[in-house]
Coordinates of C-alpha atoms in Angstrom, one line a residue:
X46 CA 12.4 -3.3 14.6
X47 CA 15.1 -4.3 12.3
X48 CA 17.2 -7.5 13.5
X49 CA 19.2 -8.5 10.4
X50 CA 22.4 -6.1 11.8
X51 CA 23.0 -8.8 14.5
X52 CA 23.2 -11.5 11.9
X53 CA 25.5 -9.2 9.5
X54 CA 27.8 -8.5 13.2
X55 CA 27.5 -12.7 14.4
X56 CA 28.6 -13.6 10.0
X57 CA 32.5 -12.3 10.6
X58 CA 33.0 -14.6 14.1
X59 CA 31.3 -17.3 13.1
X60 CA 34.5 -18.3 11.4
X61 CA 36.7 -18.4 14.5
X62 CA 34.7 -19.4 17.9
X63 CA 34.8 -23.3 19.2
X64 CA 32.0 -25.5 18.4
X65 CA 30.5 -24.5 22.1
X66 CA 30.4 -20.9 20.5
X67 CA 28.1 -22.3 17.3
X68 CA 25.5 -23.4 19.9
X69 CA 25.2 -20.1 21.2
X70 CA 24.9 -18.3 18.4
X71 CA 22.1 -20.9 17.1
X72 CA 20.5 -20.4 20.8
X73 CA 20.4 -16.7 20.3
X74 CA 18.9 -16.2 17.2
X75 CA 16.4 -19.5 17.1
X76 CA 15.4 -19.3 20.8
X77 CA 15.8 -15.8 21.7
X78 CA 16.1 -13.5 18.6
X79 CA 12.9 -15.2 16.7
X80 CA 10.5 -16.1 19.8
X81 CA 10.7 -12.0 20.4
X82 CA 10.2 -11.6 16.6
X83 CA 7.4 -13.7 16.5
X84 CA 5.5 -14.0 19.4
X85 CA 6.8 -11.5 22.4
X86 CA 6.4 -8.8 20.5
X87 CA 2.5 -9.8 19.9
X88 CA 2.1 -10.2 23.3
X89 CA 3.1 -7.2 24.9
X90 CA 1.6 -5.7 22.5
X91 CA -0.7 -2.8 24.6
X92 CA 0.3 -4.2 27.5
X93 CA -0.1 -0.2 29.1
X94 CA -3.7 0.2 27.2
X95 CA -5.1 -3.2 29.3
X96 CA -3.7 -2.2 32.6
X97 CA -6.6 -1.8 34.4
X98 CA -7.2 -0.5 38.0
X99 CA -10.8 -0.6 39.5
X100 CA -11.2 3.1 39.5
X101 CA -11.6 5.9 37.1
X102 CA -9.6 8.3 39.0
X103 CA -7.3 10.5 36.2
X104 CA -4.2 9.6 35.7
X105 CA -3.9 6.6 38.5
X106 CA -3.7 3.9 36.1
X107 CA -0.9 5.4 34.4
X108 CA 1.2 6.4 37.3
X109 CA 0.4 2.8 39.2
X110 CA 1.6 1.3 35.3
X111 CA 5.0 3.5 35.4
X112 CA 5.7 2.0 39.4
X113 CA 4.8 -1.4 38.6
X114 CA 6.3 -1.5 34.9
X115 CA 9.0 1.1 35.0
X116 CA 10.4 0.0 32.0
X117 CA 8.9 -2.4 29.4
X118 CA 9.7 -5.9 29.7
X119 CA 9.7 -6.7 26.3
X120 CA 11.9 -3.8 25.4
X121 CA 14.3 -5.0 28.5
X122 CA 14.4 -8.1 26.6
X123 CA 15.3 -6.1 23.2
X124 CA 17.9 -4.2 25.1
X125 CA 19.3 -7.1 26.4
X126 CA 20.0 -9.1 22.8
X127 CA 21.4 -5.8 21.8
X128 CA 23.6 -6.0 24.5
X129 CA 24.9 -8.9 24.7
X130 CA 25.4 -8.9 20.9
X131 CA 27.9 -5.9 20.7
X132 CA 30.7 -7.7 22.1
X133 CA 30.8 -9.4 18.7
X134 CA 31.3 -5.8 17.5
X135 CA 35.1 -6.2 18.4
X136 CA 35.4 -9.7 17.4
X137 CA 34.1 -8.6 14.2
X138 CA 36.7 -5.5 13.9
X139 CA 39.4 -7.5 14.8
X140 CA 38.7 -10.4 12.0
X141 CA 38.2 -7.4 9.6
X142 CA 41.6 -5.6 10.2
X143 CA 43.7 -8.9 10.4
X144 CA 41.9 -9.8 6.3
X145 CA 42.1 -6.3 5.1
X146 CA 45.7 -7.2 6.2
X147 CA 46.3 -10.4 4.7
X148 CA 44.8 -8.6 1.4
X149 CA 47.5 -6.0 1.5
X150 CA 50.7 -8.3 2.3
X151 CA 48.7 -10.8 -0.7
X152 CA 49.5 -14.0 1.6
X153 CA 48.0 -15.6 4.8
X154 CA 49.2 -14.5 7.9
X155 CA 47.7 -16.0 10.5
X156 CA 46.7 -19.5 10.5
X157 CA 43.8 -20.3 13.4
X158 CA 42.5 -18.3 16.3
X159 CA 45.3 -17.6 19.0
X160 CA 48.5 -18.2 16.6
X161 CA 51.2 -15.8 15.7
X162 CA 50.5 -12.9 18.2
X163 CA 47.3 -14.3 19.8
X164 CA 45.9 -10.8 20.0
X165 CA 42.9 -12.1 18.1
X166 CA 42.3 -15.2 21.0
X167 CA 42.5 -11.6 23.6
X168 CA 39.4 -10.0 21.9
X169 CA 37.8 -12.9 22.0
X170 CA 38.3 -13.8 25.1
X171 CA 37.4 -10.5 26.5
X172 CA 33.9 -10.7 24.0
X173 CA 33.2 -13.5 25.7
X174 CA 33.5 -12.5 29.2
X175 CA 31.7 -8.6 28.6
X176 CA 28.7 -11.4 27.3
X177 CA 28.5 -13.0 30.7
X178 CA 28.8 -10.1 32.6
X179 CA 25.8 -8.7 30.2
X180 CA 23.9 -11.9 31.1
X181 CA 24.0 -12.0 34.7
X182 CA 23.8 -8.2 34.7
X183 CA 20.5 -8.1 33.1
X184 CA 19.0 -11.3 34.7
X185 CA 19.8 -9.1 38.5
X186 CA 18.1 -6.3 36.9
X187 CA 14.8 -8.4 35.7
X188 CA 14.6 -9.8 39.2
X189 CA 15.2 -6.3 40.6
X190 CA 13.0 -3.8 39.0
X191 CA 10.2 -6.4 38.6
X192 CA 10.8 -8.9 41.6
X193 CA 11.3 -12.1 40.3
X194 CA 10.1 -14.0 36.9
X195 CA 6.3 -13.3 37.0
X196 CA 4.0 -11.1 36.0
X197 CA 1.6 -11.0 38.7
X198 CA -2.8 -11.2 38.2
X199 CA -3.4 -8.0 40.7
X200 CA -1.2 -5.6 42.6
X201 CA -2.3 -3.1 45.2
X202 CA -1.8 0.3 44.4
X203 CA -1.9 3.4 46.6
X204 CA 0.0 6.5 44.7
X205 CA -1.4 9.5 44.1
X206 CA -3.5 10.6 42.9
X207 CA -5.3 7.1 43.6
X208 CA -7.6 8.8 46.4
X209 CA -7.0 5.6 48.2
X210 CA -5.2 1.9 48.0
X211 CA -6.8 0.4 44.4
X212 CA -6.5 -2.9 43.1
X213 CA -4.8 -2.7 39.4
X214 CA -5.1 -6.1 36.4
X215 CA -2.3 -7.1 34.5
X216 CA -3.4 -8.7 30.9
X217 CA -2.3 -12.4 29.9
X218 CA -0.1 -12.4 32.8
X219 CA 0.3 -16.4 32.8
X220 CA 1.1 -15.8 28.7
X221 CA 3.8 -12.9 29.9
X222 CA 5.2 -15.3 32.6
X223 CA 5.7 -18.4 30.3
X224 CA 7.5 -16.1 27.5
X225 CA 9.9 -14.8 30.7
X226 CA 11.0 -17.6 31.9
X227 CA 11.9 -19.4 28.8
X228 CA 14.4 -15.8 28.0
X229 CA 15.5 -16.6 31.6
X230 CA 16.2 -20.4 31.2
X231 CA 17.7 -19.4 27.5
X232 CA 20.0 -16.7 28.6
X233 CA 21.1 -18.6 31.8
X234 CA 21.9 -21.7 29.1
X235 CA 23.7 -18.6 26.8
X236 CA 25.8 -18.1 30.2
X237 CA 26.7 -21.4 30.7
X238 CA 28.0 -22.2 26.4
X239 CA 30.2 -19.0 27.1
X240 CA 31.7 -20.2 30.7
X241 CA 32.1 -23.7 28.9
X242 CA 33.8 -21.5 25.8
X243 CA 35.9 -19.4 28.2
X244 CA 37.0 -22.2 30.1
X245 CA 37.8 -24.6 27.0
X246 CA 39.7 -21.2 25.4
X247 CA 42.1 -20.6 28.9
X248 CA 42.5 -25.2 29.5
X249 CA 43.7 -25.1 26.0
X250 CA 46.1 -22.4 26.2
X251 CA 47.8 -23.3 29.1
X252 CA 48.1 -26.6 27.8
X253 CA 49.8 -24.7 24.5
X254 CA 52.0 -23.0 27.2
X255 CA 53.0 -26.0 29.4
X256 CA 53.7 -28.5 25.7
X257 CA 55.8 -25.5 25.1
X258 CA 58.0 -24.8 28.2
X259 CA 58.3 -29.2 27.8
X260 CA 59.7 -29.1 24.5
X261 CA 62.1 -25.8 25.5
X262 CA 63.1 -27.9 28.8
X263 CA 63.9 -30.9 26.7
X264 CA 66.4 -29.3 24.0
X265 CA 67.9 -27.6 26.6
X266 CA 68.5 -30.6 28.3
X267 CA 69.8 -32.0 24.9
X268 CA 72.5 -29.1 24.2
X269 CA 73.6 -29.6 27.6
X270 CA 74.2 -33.2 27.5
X271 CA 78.0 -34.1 27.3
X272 CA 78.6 -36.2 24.0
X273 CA 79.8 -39.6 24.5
X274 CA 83.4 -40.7 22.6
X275 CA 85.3 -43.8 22.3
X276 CA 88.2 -44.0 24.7
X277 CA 91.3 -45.5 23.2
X278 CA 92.7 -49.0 24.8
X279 CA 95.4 -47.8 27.3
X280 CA 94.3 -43.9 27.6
X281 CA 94.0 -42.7 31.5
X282 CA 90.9 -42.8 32.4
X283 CA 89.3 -45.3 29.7
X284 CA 88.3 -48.7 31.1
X285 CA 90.7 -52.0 31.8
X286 CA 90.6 -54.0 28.8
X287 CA 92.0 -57.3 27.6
X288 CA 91.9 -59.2 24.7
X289 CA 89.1 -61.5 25.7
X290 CA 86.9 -58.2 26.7
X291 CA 84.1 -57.6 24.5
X292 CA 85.2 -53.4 24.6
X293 CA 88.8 -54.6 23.2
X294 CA 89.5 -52.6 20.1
X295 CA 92.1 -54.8 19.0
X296 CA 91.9 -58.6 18.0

């Protein structure tokens, strides 16, 4: 399977996300993408062909395989980089539209992420939060179809057309349950970068927002100050003064 597309989608937001967002996108593709490249792939290999189940009864090892293993977990792996990557799909759009529009005005028009409209600090906001909900979502469904993180030596099996309860083998199941738990302690540490990323995103901006209403608070405060004049010796109102008085005008 061809992964170079979720390189060519990461290349456009690359340029905008915090330093947090950098780690994740090295953790992805070093400790995610490439371990399934390289080694999960191998290992899962005919996973169905060395299911084994102590009888030779047609068609019971494959229908005690499709309750055990209803869907690959290699390929639930596969479909959850996928996932998780296409967020990065609207980043991406979003950074191509605002330089296809820089190109056409011929001049820069916005400076960093979140300046000038901040619609681009929106998207990728909202990227970042479809991520974790892809994250979590995936790591409840693991646990869920497959119950738990392991890949277990023997399970009992009594479908039909087993004519009774039959004992089926898993292959390199301590091999399967080392590669699952480091994707579970990778994408759990690709959940956490993106809550630290959301989080520093939202501190700054309502640190933006509060320097701002400060500043607005303080001219206001300035235009509304009365200004201060000199009050001629004698006018009603002005201070007492005599000629030894330091606020005497006249000497």
């Amino acid at each position: 399977m061809g992964w170079m597309f979720l390189r060519d989608l990461r290349s456009g937001v690359n340029k905008h996300p915090t330093g947090t967002g950098r780690i994740w996108l090295a953790v992805v593709f070093i400790f995610r993408l490439l371990v399934y490249m390289v080694a999960a792939e191998h290992v899962w290999k005919d996973e169905q062909k060395e299911f084994e189940c102590n009888i030779r009864q047609p068609g019971c090892e494959n229908v005690c395989f499709d309750y055990f293993f209803p869907i690959s977990q290699v390929r639930l792996w596969a479909l959850q980089l996928i996932m998780v990557s296409m967020p990065s799909l609207l980043v991406a759009l979003h950074v191509a539209y605002r330089e296809g529009g820089e190109k056409r005005h011929r001049k820069k028009l916005h400076v960093s992420l979140g300046t000038t409209d901040g619609g681009l600090w929106y998207t990728y906001l909202f990227s970042l939060i479809v991520q974790i909900s892809f994250e979590i979502g995936f790591l409840v469904l693991f646990y869920k179809l497959y119950d738990g993180f392991s890949v277990p030596y023997f399970m009992k099996c009594d479908l039909k057309p087993c004519p009774n309860t039959v004992d089926c083998f898993t292959s390199k199941p301590t091999e399967k349950t080392i590669f699952i738990l480091f994707m579970v302690i990778t994408s759990c540490l690709c959940t956490g970068l993106n809550f630290i990323e959301v989080s520093f995103l939202v501190l700054k901006c309502l640190m933006r927002c509060s320097l701002q209403k400060y500043s607005k608070r303080l001219k206001s405060s300035v235009v509304r100050a009365p200004p201060l004049r000199l009050v001629e010796h004698g006018e009603v109102g002005g201070p007492p003064t005599t000629p030894e008085s330091p606020f005497s005008l006249h000497h």
